[in-house]
């Protein structure tokens, strides 16, 4: 892998940028691998990267039915934060945030991680009590956060309407300055490039249609391009996790729902932070290109169609216009949906299964993007050592039987 | 926006009048105390979540305020039928 640098930019400018090395190879699949990762989104690619980098397992293939990072990685609103309530979740997301902080250097790929801070607004007394509780819990876990007043919110995001007469009066917010946004595609591409350089095969346009087992253990996957053998199969298929699990005769406590987002036309810089409101189901930031990136609520029904109902984004846009009256004249450019795998406790499943050599990393629901590095890190460790990483232990599939759920419905950005 | 036919009101109404009730035809176990943890978890948390034909409950919240069931394709979102609670669907996954 040729490293990216200022020098390489100058050098390639001399040849009109026509001789850049391909970012990853496009190999034909080998007969078998040590590990096959099902799903080439951010989490799957991060898993592949850390398997190769940290655990030295390089005989790995990522099998993706579409193209790399083309699912929820390309469809989210790129918000990164770690202000979760419970210790287990907070530690997992904080590991992720710490990895984000060095990721561009680690991958030699600019993931455009911008720590512009995240505001979570409170609109009533109970919101504020929850915010105070969560901020205090965060600080006990060594995570930055403070409770801020409406006046301070106005200083951070001057266009916001803090009038007590507004439809959703703002009583305060939690503020995590280390939170922010990143460039979604770059994360997938950076991990793919890093993993490829270490020998991982990226196999695109190949859909897994079956999981072959022998005597209760995995021996490989059936794909649209034939059988590929593997000692271990790690599934990171987000919204399609339930479908993949069924191929191995397993059931998962996840339900797949459409989650929508939209962006406006590009406008001049006017919002240099992330503003989220759980109560009114809207969150907004501005991309470097100038688009307002708006996340809507989740559709109530199960669906795999990668689109949702219009009334859901209508409610979100109403809320955004109440919070930011100036945005009422901004025209929206594009709108789309992704399929999120929601769990009953709004926490992920990072787990071994009853099938030997089969692992699942799913259930990230409406907030998986922020966890991409941490998720890949602990899942790679779980797969490599065939036991849960200490931080993944609490996210075992077995918690639904024991009742040890980790209720993060309050800290998850979108209710479901 | 889905247009949903309410089998009680006998007309198509907009999705906003309804709320979603999840998978249909799940009977509450008659003897919860006799179940294993796995069986109880299965009842509480594990749903079919199919890609394709799904039988599900809907509640006509801003209407007759009654529950009914629908058979819907979770990929195309097409509602193939709606029927009253206590009756069986005419269309199943095997038909499609």
mmCIF file of C-alpha atoms in Angstrom, chain A:
data_model
loop_
_atom_site.group_PDB
_atom_site.id
_atom_site.type_symbol
_atom_site.label_atom_id
_atom_site.label_comp_id
_atom_site.label_asym_id
_atom_site.label_seq_id
_atom_site.Cartn_x
_atom_site.Cartn_y
_atom_site.Cartn_z
ATOM 1 C CA UNK A 1 0.000 0.000 0.000
ATOM 2 C CA UNK A 2 1.392 3.356 -1.003
ATOM 3 C CA UNK A 3 0.966 5.846 1.816
ATOM 4 C CA UNK A 4 -0.986 9.037 1.293
ATOM 5 C CA UNK A 5 0.944 12.205 2.129
ATOM 6 C CA UNK A 6 1.464 15.752 0.965
ATOM 7 C CA UNK A 7 4.399 14.494 -1.035
ATOM 8 C CA UNK A 8 2.349 11.776 -2.782
ATOM 9 C CA UNK A 9 -0.254 14.405 -3.658
ATOM 10 C CA UNK A 10 2.404 16.581 -5.303
ATOM 11 C CA UNK A 11 3.939 13.611 -7.079
ATOM 12 C CA UNK A 12 0.613 12.455 -8.483
ATOM 13 C CA UNK A 13 -0.299 15.980 -9.521
ATOM 14 C CA UNK A 14 2.598 15.770 -11.991
ATOM 15 C CA UNK A 15 0.878 12.867 -13.743
ATOM 16 C CA UNK A 16 -2.549 14.539 -13.651
ATOM 17 C CA UNK A 17 -3.726 12.216 -10.839
ATOM 18 C CA UNK A 18 -4.044 9.353 -13.303
ATOM 19 C CA UNK A 19 -1.612 6.970 -11.599
ATOM 20 C CA UNK A 20 -2.980 6.636 -8.077
ATOM 21 C CA UNK A 21 -2.801 3.099 -6.771
ATOM 22 C CA UNK A 22 -6.177 1.301 -6.601
ATOM 23 C CA UNK A 23 -7.555 1.659 -3.089
ATOM 24 C CA UNK A 24 -8.185 -2.085 -2.824
ATOM 25 C CA UNK A 25 -7.788 -5.154 -5.053
ATOM 26 C CA UNK A 26 -10.743 -6.910 -6.626
ATOM 27 C CA UNK A 27 -9.730 -10.545 -6.043
ATOM 28 C CA UNK A 28 -11.457 -13.756 -7.068
ATOM 29 C CA UNK A 29 -12.400 -15.650 -3.914
ATOM 30 C CA UNK A 30 -10.053 -18.374 -2.644
ATOM 31 C CA UNK A 31 -11.398 -21.864 -1.908
ATOM 32 C CA UNK A 32 -11.433 -21.246 1.803
ATOM 33 C CA UNK A 33 -10.573 -18.750 4.478
ATOM 34 C CA UNK A 34 -9.910 -18.708 8.204
ATOM 35 C CA UNK A 35 -12.667 -16.144 8.673
ATOM 36 C CA UNK A 36 -15.442 -14.957 6.377
ATOM 37 C CA UNK A 37 -17.160 -11.737 7.308
ATOM 38 C CA UNK A 38 -20.688 -11.445 5.975
ATOM 39 C CA UNK A 39 -21.402 -7.801 5.245
ATOM 40 C CA UNK A 40 -19.003 -5.166 3.930
ATOM 41 C CA UNK A 41 -20.265 -2.144 5.805
ATOM 42 C CA UNK A 42 -18.254 -0.092 8.251
ATOM 43 C CA UNK A 43 -18.576 -2.602 11.095
ATOM 44 C CA UNK A 44 -17.638 -5.579 8.913
ATOM 45 C CA UNK A 45 -14.662 -3.797 7.373
ATOM 46 C CA UNK A 46 -13.490 -2.611 10.784
ATOM 47 C CA UNK A 47 -13.751 -6.195 12.036
ATOM 48 C CA UNK A 48 -11.642 -7.381 9.086
ATOM 49 C CA UNK A 49 -9.069 -4.654 9.687
ATOM 50 C CA UNK A 50 -8.617 -5.409 13.397
ATOM 51 C CA UNK A 51 -8.571 -9.178 12.775
ATOM 52 C CA UNK A 52 -5.614 -8.646 10.470
ATOM 53 C CA UNK A 53 -3.925 -5.819 12.342
ATOM 54 C CA UNK A 54 -4.343 -6.786 15.994
ATOM 55 C CA UNK A 55 -4.739 -10.560 15.795
ATOM 56 C CA UNK A 56 -2.608 -11.358 12.746
ATOM 57 C CA UNK A 57 -5.435 -13.276 11.051
ATOM 58 C CA UNK A 58 -5.076 -12.218 7.428
ATOM 59 C CA UNK A 59 -6.671 -15.147 5.587
ATOM 60 C CA UNK A 60 -9.978 -13.293 5.731
ATOM 61 C CA UNK A 61 -12.670 -12.422 3.194
ATOM 62 C CA UNK A 62 -15.378 -9.791 3.443
ATOM 63 C CA UNK A 63 -18.379 -10.927 1.406
ATOM 64 C CA UNK A 64 -20.726 -8.117 0.427
ATOM 65 C CA UNK A 65 -23.922 -8.407 -1.619
ATOM 66 C CA UNK A 66 -23.694 -4.866 -2.981
ATOM 67 C CA UNK A 67 -20.697 -2.581 -2.758
ATOM 68 C CA UNK A 68 -18.538 -1.720 0.248
ATOM 69 C CA UNK A 69 -20.171 0.725 2.639
ATOM 70 C CA UNK A 70 -23.332 0.925 0.518
ATOM 71 C CA UNK A 71 -25.855 0.050 3.217
ATOM 72 C CA UNK A 72 -26.398 1.879 6.484
ATOM 73 C CA UNK A 73 -22.817 3.163 6.435
ATOM 74 C CA UNK A 74 -23.827 5.339 3.497
ATOM 75 C CA UNK A 75 -27.252 6.216 4.880
ATOM 76 C CA UNK A 76 -26.722 7.495 8.413
ATOM 77 C CA UNK A 77 -26.264 11.024 9.701
ATOM 78 C CA UNK A 78 -22.635 10.413 10.833
ATOM 79 C CA UNK A 79 -23.070 11.567 14.423
ATOM 80 C CA UNK A 80 -20.440 10.386 16.903
ATOM 81 C CA UNK A 81 -20.792 10.544 20.686
ATOM 82 C CA UNK A 82 -20.384 8.272 23.674
ATOM 83 C CA UNK A 83 -22.814 9.723 26.223
ATOM 84 C CA UNK A 84 -24.659 6.497 26.990
ATOM 85 C CA UNK A 85 -26.183 5.870 30.401
ATOM 86 C CA UNK A 86 -25.143 2.416 31.553
ATOM 87 C CA UNK A 87 -21.541 1.417 32.265
ATOM 88 C CA UNK A 88 -21.486 -1.418 29.717
ATOM 89 C CA UNK A 89 -22.711 0.715 26.822
ATOM 90 C CA UNK A 90 -20.776 3.823 27.839
ATOM 91 C CA UNK A 91 -17.505 1.892 27.914
ATOM 92 C CA UNK A 92 -18.128 0.346 24.515
ATOM 93 C CA UNK A 93 -19.011 3.653 22.851
ATOM 94 C CA UNK A 94 -16.175 5.437 24.643
ATOM 95 C CA UNK A 95 -13.675 2.872 23.327
ATOM 96 C CA UNK A 96 -15.071 3.675 19.924
ATOM 97 C CA UNK A 97 -14.753 7.422 20.413
ATOM 98 C CA UNK A 98 -11.131 6.998 21.520
ATOM 99 C CA UNK A 99 -10.420 4.977 18.385
ATOM 100 C CA UNK A 100 -12.097 7.681 16.265
ATOM 101 C CA UNK A 101 -9.710 10.228 17.764
ATOM 102 C CA UNK A 102 -6.694 8.523 16.184
ATOM 103 C CA UNK A 103 -8.370 6.877 13.222
ATOM 104 C CA UNK A 104 -7.192 9.094 10.365
ATOM 105 C CA UNK A 105 -3.565 8.590 11.464
ATOM 106 C CA UNK A 106 -4.059 4.883 12.134
ATOM 107 C CA UNK A 107 -5.555 4.253 8.685
ATOM 108 C CA UNK A 108 -3.521 6.888 6.799
ATOM 109 C CA UNK A 109 -6.900 7.915 5.420
ATOM 110 C CA UNK A 110 -8.717 11.137 6.222
ATOM 111 C CA UNK A 111 -12.010 10.105 7.814
ATOM 112 C CA UNK A 112 -12.768 13.789 8.383
ATOM 113 C CA UNK A 113 -13.507 13.220 12.055
ATOM 114 C CA UNK A 114 -14.624 16.578 13.397
ATOM 115 C CA UNK A 115 -15.092 16.993 17.141
ATOM 116 C CA UNK A 116 -17.601 19.779 16.841
ATOM 117 C CA UNK A 117 -19.556 18.699 19.915
ATOM 118 C CA UNK A 118 -23.020 17.237 20.326
ATOM 119 C CA UNK A 119 -25.992 18.863 22.049
ATOM 120 C CA UNK A 120 -28.885 16.703 23.263
ATOM 121 C CA UNK A 121 -31.777 19.044 23.981
ATOM 122 C CA UNK A 122 -34.230 18.786 26.867
ATOM 123 C CA UNK A 123 -37.739 20.164 26.409
ATOM 124 C CA UNK A 124 -39.436 19.390 29.690
ATOM 125 C CA UNK A 125 -38.660 18.710 33.315
ATOM 126 C CA UNK A 126 -38.334 14.952 32.873
ATOM 127 C CA UNK A 127 -35.986 15.411 29.885
ATOM 128 C CA UNK A 128 -33.778 17.592 32.094
ATOM 129 C CA UNK A 129 -33.772 15.059 34.937
ATOM 130 C CA UNK A 130 -32.759 12.332 32.485
ATOM 131 C CA UNK A 131 -30.056 14.562 31.018
ATOM 132 C CA UNK A 132 -28.612 15.369 34.456
ATOM 133 C CA UNK A 133 -28.621 11.708 35.396
ATOM 134 C CA UNK A 134 -26.924 10.712 32.162
ATOM 135 C CA UNK A 135 -24.294 13.442 32.273
ATOM 136 C CA UNK A 136 -23.423 12.468 35.848
ATOM 137 C CA UNK A 137 -23.245 8.802 34.868
ATOM 138 C CA UNK A 138 -20.996 9.730 31.939
ATOM 139 C CA UNK A 139 -18.625 11.714 34.143
ATOM 140 C CA UNK A 140 -18.341 8.791 36.556
ATOM 141 C CA UNK A 141 -17.284 6.733 33.532
ATOM 142 C CA UNK A 142 -14.667 9.302 32.557
ATOM 143 C CA UNK A 143 -16.682 10.591 29.615
ATOM 144 C CA UNK A 144 -16.813 14.317 29.033
ATOM 145 C CA UNK A 145 -20.167 16.005 29.356
ATOM 146 C CA UNK A 146 -21.933 18.886 30.990
ATOM 147 C CA UNK A 147 -25.445 20.158 31.447
ATOM 148 C CA UNK A 148 -25.811 23.507 29.700
ATOM 149 C CA UNK A 149 -28.385 26.303 29.973
ATOM 150 C CA UNK A 150 -30.456 27.696 27.086
ATOM 151 C CA UNK A 151 -28.188 30.767 27.018
ATOM 152 C CA UNK A 152 -25.111 28.588 26.580
ATOM 153 C CA UNK A 153 -26.928 26.593 23.847
ATOM 154 C CA UNK A 154 -27.597 29.867 22.057
ATOM 155 C CA UNK A 155 -23.872 30.687 22.194
ATOM 156 C CA UNK A 156 -22.983 27.289 20.747
ATOM 157 C CA UNK A 157 -25.681 27.306 18.033
ATOM 158 C CA UNK A 158 -26.776 30.932 17.507
ATOM 159 C CA UNK A 159 -29.588 30.155 15.044
ATOM 160 C CA UNK A 160 -31.518 28.074 17.570
ATOM 161 C CA UNK A 161 -34.763 29.423 18.995
ATOM 162 C CA UNK A 162 -34.661 29.356 22.808
ATOM 163 C CA UNK A 163 -37.828 31.389 23.306
ATOM 164 C CA UNK A 164 -39.923 29.939 26.144
ATOM 165 C CA UNK A 165 -42.968 30.479 23.900
ATOM 166 C CA UNK A 166 -41.806 28.106 21.208
ATOM 167 C CA UNK A 167 -43.659 24.912 20.469
ATOM 168 C CA UNK A 168 -40.840 22.816 21.938
ATOM 169 C CA UNK A 169 -39.294 25.132 24.550
ATOM 170 C CA UNK A 170 -35.640 24.369 25.257
ATOM 171 C CA UNK A 171 -34.898 24.056 28.959
ATOM 172 C CA UNK A 172 -31.312 22.916 28.600
ATOM 173 C CA UNK A 173 -29.145 20.265 27.026
ATOM 174 C CA UNK A 174 -26.336 17.847 27.567
ATOM 175 C CA UNK A 175 -23.151 18.872 25.795
ATOM 176 C CA UNK A 176 -20.405 16.462 24.827
ATOM 177 C CA UNK A 177 -17.595 18.519 23.288
ATOM 178 C CA UNK A 178 -15.621 15.452 22.132
ATOM 179 C CA UNK A 179 -18.544 14.250 20.047
ATOM 180 C CA UNK A 180 -18.983 15.261 16.451
ATOM 181 C CA UNK A 181 -19.221 13.864 12.957
ATOM 182 C CA UNK A 182 -17.088 11.980 10.446
ATOM 183 C CA UNK A 183 -17.190 11.282 6.743
ATOM 184 C CA UNK A 184 -19.235 8.061 6.406
ATOM 185 C CA UNK A 185 -17.775 6.783 3.119
ATOM 186 C CA UNK A 186 -14.223 7.530 4.205
ATOM 187 C CA UNK A 187 -14.585 5.297 7.259
ATOM 188 C CA UNK A 188 -15.615 2.315 5.142
ATOM 189 C CA UNK A 189 -13.024 3.042 2.473
ATOM 190 C CA UNK A 190 -10.267 3.670 4.998
ATOM 191 C CA UNK A 191 -10.889 0.375 6.797
ATOM 192 C CA UNK A 192 -11.226 -1.476 3.482
ATOM 193 C CA UNK A 193 -7.933 -0.038 2.233
ATOM 194 C CA UNK A 194 -6.195 -0.870 5.500
ATOM 195 C CA UNK A 195 -7.563 -4.421 5.593
ATOM 196 C CA UNK A 196 -6.780 -4.999 1.914
ATOM 197 C CA UNK A 197 -3.174 -3.932 2.458
ATOM 198 C CA UNK A 198 -2.905 -6.585 5.185
ATOM 199 C CA UNK A 199 -4.176 -9.275 2.816
ATOM 200 C CA UNK A 200 -7.937 -9.327 3.403
ATOM 201 C CA UNK A 201 -10.010 -10.065 0.277
ATOM 202 C CA UNK A 202 -12.952 -7.767 -0.489
ATOM 203 C CA UNK A 203 -15.517 -9.780 -2.403
ATOM 204 C CA UNK A 204 -18.265 -7.508 -3.658
ATOM 205 C CA UNK A 205 -21.438 -8.196 -5.632
ATOM 206 C CA UNK A 206 -21.610 -11.587 -3.937
ATOM 207 C CA UNK A 207 -24.571 -12.364 -1.741
ATOM 208 C CA UNK A 208 -24.468 -14.992 0.979
ATOM 209 C CA UNK A 209 -27.501 -17.245 0.482
ATOM 210 C CA UNK A 210 -26.701 -20.036 2.913
ATOM 211 C CA UNK A 211 -24.467 -21.025 5.819
ATOM 212 C CA UNK A 212 -23.155 -24.567 5.453
ATOM 213 C CA UNK A 213 -22.715 -26.499 8.694
ATOM 214 C CA UNK A 214 -21.357 -29.919 9.538
ATOM 215 C CA UNK A 215 -21.902 -31.521 12.924
ATOM 216 C CA UNK A 216 -23.026 -28.278 14.550
ATOM 217 C CA UNK A 217 -20.054 -26.294 13.268
ATOM 218 C CA UNK A 218 -19.687 -23.841 10.415
ATOM 219 C CA UNK A 219 -17.777 -25.015 7.337
ATOM 220 C CA UNK A 220 -18.464 -22.141 4.957
ATOM 221 C CA UNK A 221 -21.016 -20.006 3.141
ATOM 222 C CA UNK A 222 -23.049 -20.550 -0.002
ATOM 223 C CA UNK A 223 -23.005 -17.460 -2.151
ATOM 224 C CA UNK A 224 -24.438 -16.333 -5.464
ATOM 225 C CA UNK A 225 -20.946 -17.072 -6.842
ATOM 226 C CA UNK A 226 -20.606 -20.538 -5.329
ATOM 227 C CA UNK A 227 -19.445 -22.080 -2.076
ATOM 228 C CA UNK A 228 -16.607 -20.535 -0.053
ATOM 229 C CA UNK A 229 -15.175 -22.513 2.854
ATOM 230 C CA UNK A 230 -14.399 -20.973 6.244
ATOM 231 C CA UNK A 231 -13.530 -22.082 9.761
ATOM 232 C CA UNK A 232 -15.345 -19.106 11.224
ATOM 233 C CA UNK A 233 -18.164 -16.974 9.882
ATOM 234 C CA UNK A 234 -18.756 -13.554 11.403
ATOM 235 C CA UNK A 235 -22.060 -11.921 10.453
ATOM 236 C CA UNK A 236 -22.292 -8.141 10.442
ATOM 237 C CA UNK A 237 -25.316 -7.738 8.218
ATOM 238 C CA UNK A 238 -27.237 -4.948 10.044
ATOM 239 C CA UNK A 239 -30.833 -4.888 8.803
ATOM 240 C CA UNK A 240 -30.479 -8.282 7.127
ATOM 241 C CA UNK A 241 -29.090 -10.000 10.246
ATOM 242 C CA UNK A 242 -32.335 -11.851 10.902
ATOM 243 C CA UNK A 243 -32.316 -13.216 7.350
ATOM 244 C CA UNK A 244 -28.699 -14.396 7.705
ATOM 245 C CA UNK A 245 -29.416 -15.943 11.118
ATOM 246 C CA UNK A 246 -32.297 -17.922 9.645
ATOM 247 C CA UNK A 247 -29.819 -19.480 7.174
ATOM 248 C CA UNK A 248 -28.154 -21.123 10.166
ATOM 249 C CA UNK A 249 -31.455 -22.024 11.814
ATOM 250 C CA UNK A 250 -31.098 -19.281 14.439
ATOM 251 C CA UNK A 251 -33.484 -16.615 15.616
ATOM 252 C CA UNK A 252 -32.448 -13.163 16.766
ATOM 253 C CA UNK A 253 -34.414 -10.721 18.931
ATOM 254 C CA UNK A 254 -34.058 -8.016 16.288
ATOM 255 C CA UNK A 255 -36.668 -6.370 14.110
ATOM 256 C CA UNK A 256 -35.726 -4.570 10.908
ATOM 257 C CA UNK A 257 -37.201 -1.113 10.472
ATOM 258 C CA UNK A 258 -36.760 1.723 7.974
ATOM 259 C CA UNK A 259 -34.904 4.751 9.322
ATOM 260 C CA UNK A 260 -34.865 7.851 7.185
ATOM 261 C CA UNK A 261 -32.639 10.862 6.707
ATOM 262 C CA UNK A 262 -32.509 13.806 4.363
ATOM 263 C CA UNK A 263 -30.174 16.566 3.279
ATOM 264 C CA UNK A 264 -30.818 20.106 2.119
ATOM 265 C CA UNK A 265 -29.244 22.034 -0.686
ATOM 266 C CA UNK A 266 -25.745 23.260 0.292
ATOM 267 C CA UNK A 267 -25.808 26.564 2.147
ATOM 268 C CA UNK A 268 -23.137 28.733 3.753
ATOM 269 C CA UNK A 269 -21.708 27.576 7.100
ATOM 270 C CA UNK A 270 -24.269 28.316 9.803
ATOM 271 C CA UNK A 271 -24.212 25.366 12.215
ATOM 272 C CA UNK A 272 -20.853 24.150 13.503
ATOM 273 C CA UNK A 273 -22.113 21.581 15.972
ATOM 274 C CA UNK A 274 -24.586 18.700 16.158
ATOM 275 C CA UNK A 275 -28.018 19.355 17.660
ATOM 276 C CA UNK A 276 -30.174 16.409 18.642
ATOM 277 C CA UNK A 277 -33.573 16.253 20.226
ATOM 278 C CA UNK A 278 -34.969 12.908 21.277
ATOM 279 C CA UNK A 279 -38.300 14.365 22.307
ATOM 280 C CA UNK A 280 -39.150 15.848 18.914
ATOM 281 C CA UNK A 281 -37.297 13.242 16.849
ATOM 282 C CA UNK A 282 -34.948 15.423 14.957
ATOM 283 C CA UNK A 283 -31.221 15.804 14.740
ATOM 284 C CA UNK A 284 -29.250 18.100 12.547
ATOM 285 C CA UNK A 285 -25.717 19.014 11.593
ATOM 286 C CA UNK A 286 -24.085 20.683 8.632
ATOM 287 C CA UNK A 287 -21.688 18.796 6.408
ATOM 288 C CA UNK A 288 -18.450 20.316 5.148
ATOM 289 C CA UNK A 289 -20.136 20.599 1.760
ATOM 290 C CA UNK A 290 -22.783 22.829 3.342
ATOM 291 C CA UNK A 291 -25.794 20.514 3.302
ATOM 292 C CA UNK A 292 -27.926 20.363 6.400
ATOM 293 C CA UNK A 293 -27.969 16.688 7.350
ATOM 294 C CA UNK A 294 -31.206 15.793 9.113
ATOM 295 C CA UNK A 295 -32.079 12.508 10.750
ATOM 296 C CA UNK A 296 -35.702 11.492 11.122
ATOM 297 C CA UNK A 297 -37.475 9.028 13.356
ATOM 298 C CA UNK A 298 -37.786 5.337 12.679
ATOM 299 C CA UNK A 299 -40.856 4.016 10.896
ATOM 300 C CA UNK A 300 -43.071 1.992 13.184
ATOM 301 C CA UNK A 301 -43.432 -1.048 10.941
ATOM 302 C CA UNK A 302 -40.998 -3.790 9.960
ATOM 303 C CA UNK A 303 -39.537 -3.369 6.512
ATOM 304 C CA UNK A 304 -36.629 -4.226 4.260
ATOM 305 C CA UNK A 305 -37.438 -1.791 1.451
ATOM 306 C CA UNK A 306 -34.794 0.885 2.265
ATOM 307 C CA UNK A 307 -37.458 3.556 2.246
ATOM 308 C CA UNK A 308 -40.010 4.815 4.734
ATOM 309 C CA UNK A 309 -43.184 6.839 4.961
ATOM 310 C CA UNK A 310 -43.273 10.533 4.180
ATOM 311 C CA UNK A 311 -45.145 11.560 7.312
ATOM 312 C CA UNK A 312 -42.145 10.515 9.435
ATOM 313 C CA UNK A 313 -39.785 12.992 7.792
ATOM 314 C CA UNK A 314 -42.585 15.555 7.708
ATOM 315 C CA UNK A 315 -42.754 15.454 11.529
ATOM 316 C CA UNK A 316 -38.992 15.753 11.771
ATOM 317 C CA UNK A 317 -38.833 18.728 9.444
ATOM 318 C CA UNK A 318 -41.620 20.410 11.415
ATOM 319 C CA UNK A 319 -39.563 19.986 14.571
ATOM 320 C CA UNK A 320 -36.378 21.243 12.920
ATOM 321 C CA UNK A 321 -38.204 24.346 11.666
ATOM 322 C CA UNK A 322 -39.456 25.015 15.191
ATOM 323 C CA UNK A 323 -35.947 24.672 16.631
ATOM 324 C CA UNK A 324 -34.322 26.633 13.796
ATOM 325 C CA UNK A 325 -36.889 29.016 12.263
ATOM 326 C CA UNK A 326 -34.241 30.244 9.789
ATOM 327 C CA UNK A 327 -34.171 26.820 8.154
ATOM 328 C CA UNK A 328 -37.823 26.999 7.138
ATOM 329 C CA UNK A 329 -36.823 28.363 3.724
ATOM 330 C CA UNK A 330 -34.075 25.864 3.025
ATOM 331 C CA UNK A 331 -34.991 23.427 0.273
ATOM 332 C CA UNK A 332 -34.446 19.740 0.824
ATOM 333 C CA UNK A 333 -32.406 17.951 -1.776
ATOM 334 C CA UNK A 334 -32.488 14.222 -1.151
ATOM 335 C CA UNK A 335 -34.190 11.790 1.199
ATOM 336 C CA UNK A 336 -33.512 8.098 1.750
ATOM 337 C CA UNK A 337 -34.009 5.202 4.122
ATOM 338 C CA UNK A 338 -31.823 2.500 5.570
ATOM 339 C CA UNK A 339 -32.863 -0.691 7.308
ATOM 340 C CA UNK A 340 -31.859 -0.774 10.950
ATOM 341 C CA UNK A 341 -31.911 -3.869 13.129
ATOM 342 C CA UNK A 342 -33.528 -2.756 16.358
ATOM 343 C CA UNK A 343 -33.084 -4.686 19.587
ATOM 344 C CA UNK A 344 -35.598 -4.719 22.468
ATOM 345 C CA UNK A 345 -33.134 -2.896 24.758
ATOM 346 C CA UNK A 346 -31.633 -0.561 22.115
ATOM 347 C CA UNK A 347 -28.233 -2.199 22.588
ATOM 348 C CA UNK A 348 -26.260 -4.315 20.155
ATOM 349 C CA UNK A 349 -25.627 -8.053 20.142
ATOM 350 C CA UNK A 350 -21.934 -8.998 19.905
ATOM 351 C CA UNK A 351 -21.936 -12.678 20.514
ATOM 352 C CA UNK A 352 -21.007 -16.254 19.846
ATOM 353 C CA UNK A 353 -23.936 -18.453 18.918
ATOM 354 C CA UNK A 354 -25.054 -22.021 19.505
ATOM 355 C CA UNK A 355 -23.423 -22.906 16.163
ATOM 356 C CA UNK A 356 -19.673 -23.418 16.568
ATOM 357 C CA UNK A 357 -17.672 -20.897 14.581
ATOM 358 C CA UNK A 358 -20.633 -18.615 13.913
ATOM 359 C CA UNK A 359 -20.626 -15.120 15.405
ATOM 360 C CA UNK A 360 -23.056 -12.239 15.230
ATOM 361 C CA UNK A 361 -22.540 -8.511 15.555
ATOM 362 C CA UNK A 362 -25.907 -6.857 15.045
ATOM 363 C CA UNK A 363 -28.747 -5.018 16.698
ATOM 364 C CA UNK A 364 -27.036 -1.628 16.552
ATOM 365 C CA UNK A 365 -30.405 -0.221 15.591
ATOM 366 C CA UNK A 366 -30.542 3.481 14.976
ATOM 367 C CA UNK A 367 -27.071 4.360 16.266
ATOM 368 C CA UNK A 368 -24.392 2.089 14.881
ATOM 369 C CA UNK A 369 -22.234 4.487 12.899
ATOM 370 C CA UNK A 370 -20.597 6.063 15.943
ATOM 371 C CA UNK A 371 -19.598 2.618 17.165
ATOM 372 C CA UNK A 372 -17.909 1.471 13.951
ATOM 373 C CA UNK A 373 -14.299 1.338 15.235
ATOM 374 C CA UNK A 374 -15.131 -0.025 18.698
ATOM 375 C CA UNK A 375 -17.572 -2.561 17.339
ATOM 376 C CA UNK A 376 -15.007 -3.885 14.885
ATOM 377 C CA UNK A 377 -12.329 -3.921 17.580
ATOM 378 C CA UNK A 378 -14.231 -5.965 20.166
ATOM 379 C CA UNK A 379 -15.867 -8.209 17.565
ATOM 380 C CA UNK A 380 -12.511 -9.059 15.954
ATOM 381 C CA UNK A 381 -11.212 -9.968 19.402
ATOM 382 C CA UNK A 382 -14.306 -12.089 20.085
ATOM 383 C CA UNK A 383 -13.955 -13.952 16.781
ATOM 384 C CA UNK A 384 -10.176 -14.397 17.006
ATOM 385 C CA UNK A 385 -10.222 -15.828 20.538
ATOM 386 C CA UNK A 386 -13.610 -17.563 20.384
ATOM 387 C CA UNK A 387 -14.743 -15.877 23.610
ATOM 388 C CA UNK A 388 -16.372 -12.513 24.249
ATOM 389 C CA UNK A 389 -14.080 -9.504 24.537
ATOM 390 C CA UNK A 390 -14.440 -8.137 28.094
ATOM 391 C CA UNK A 391 -16.407 -5.150 26.764
ATOM 392 C CA UNK A 392 -18.619 -7.412 24.626
ATOM 393 C CA UNK A 393 -19.519 -9.797 27.450
ATOM 394 C CA UNK A 394 -22.605 -7.874 28.511
ATOM 395 C CA UNK A 395 -23.830 -7.760 24.904
ATOM 396 C CA UNK A 396 -24.139 -11.521 24.672
ATOM 397 C CA UNK A 397 -27.170 -13.026 22.962
ATOM 398 C CA UNK A 398 -27.884 -14.849 26.213
ATOM 399 C CA UNK A 399 -28.917 -11.625 27.966
ATOM 400 C CA UNK A 400 -32.430 -12.020 26.557
ATOM 401 C CA UNK A 401 -32.752 -15.309 28.413
ATOM 402 C CA UNK A 402 -31.212 -14.134 31.668
ATOM 403 C CA UNK A 403 -33.019 -10.802 31.619
ATOM 404 C CA UNK A 404 -29.797 -8.788 32.021
ATOM 405 C CA UNK A 405 -30.868 -6.217 29.440
ATOM 406 C CA UNK A 406 -29.039 -2.911 29.059
ATOM 407 C CA UNK A 407 -31.782 -0.370 28.575
ATOM 408 C CA UNK A 408 -30.373 2.421 26.435
ATOM 409 C CA UNK A 409 -33.655 3.674 25.002
ATOM 410 C CA UNK A 410 -32.974 7.027 26.667
ATOM 411 C CA UNK A 411 -29.517 7.537 25.205
ATOM 412 C CA UNK A 412 -30.326 6.135 21.761
ATOM 413 C CA UNK A 413 -31.033 9.064 19.488
ATOM 414 C CA UNK A 414 -34.185 7.588 17.975
ATOM 415 C CA UNK A 415 -37.015 5.935 19.878
ATOM 416 C CA UNK A 416 -38.072 2.533 18.653
#
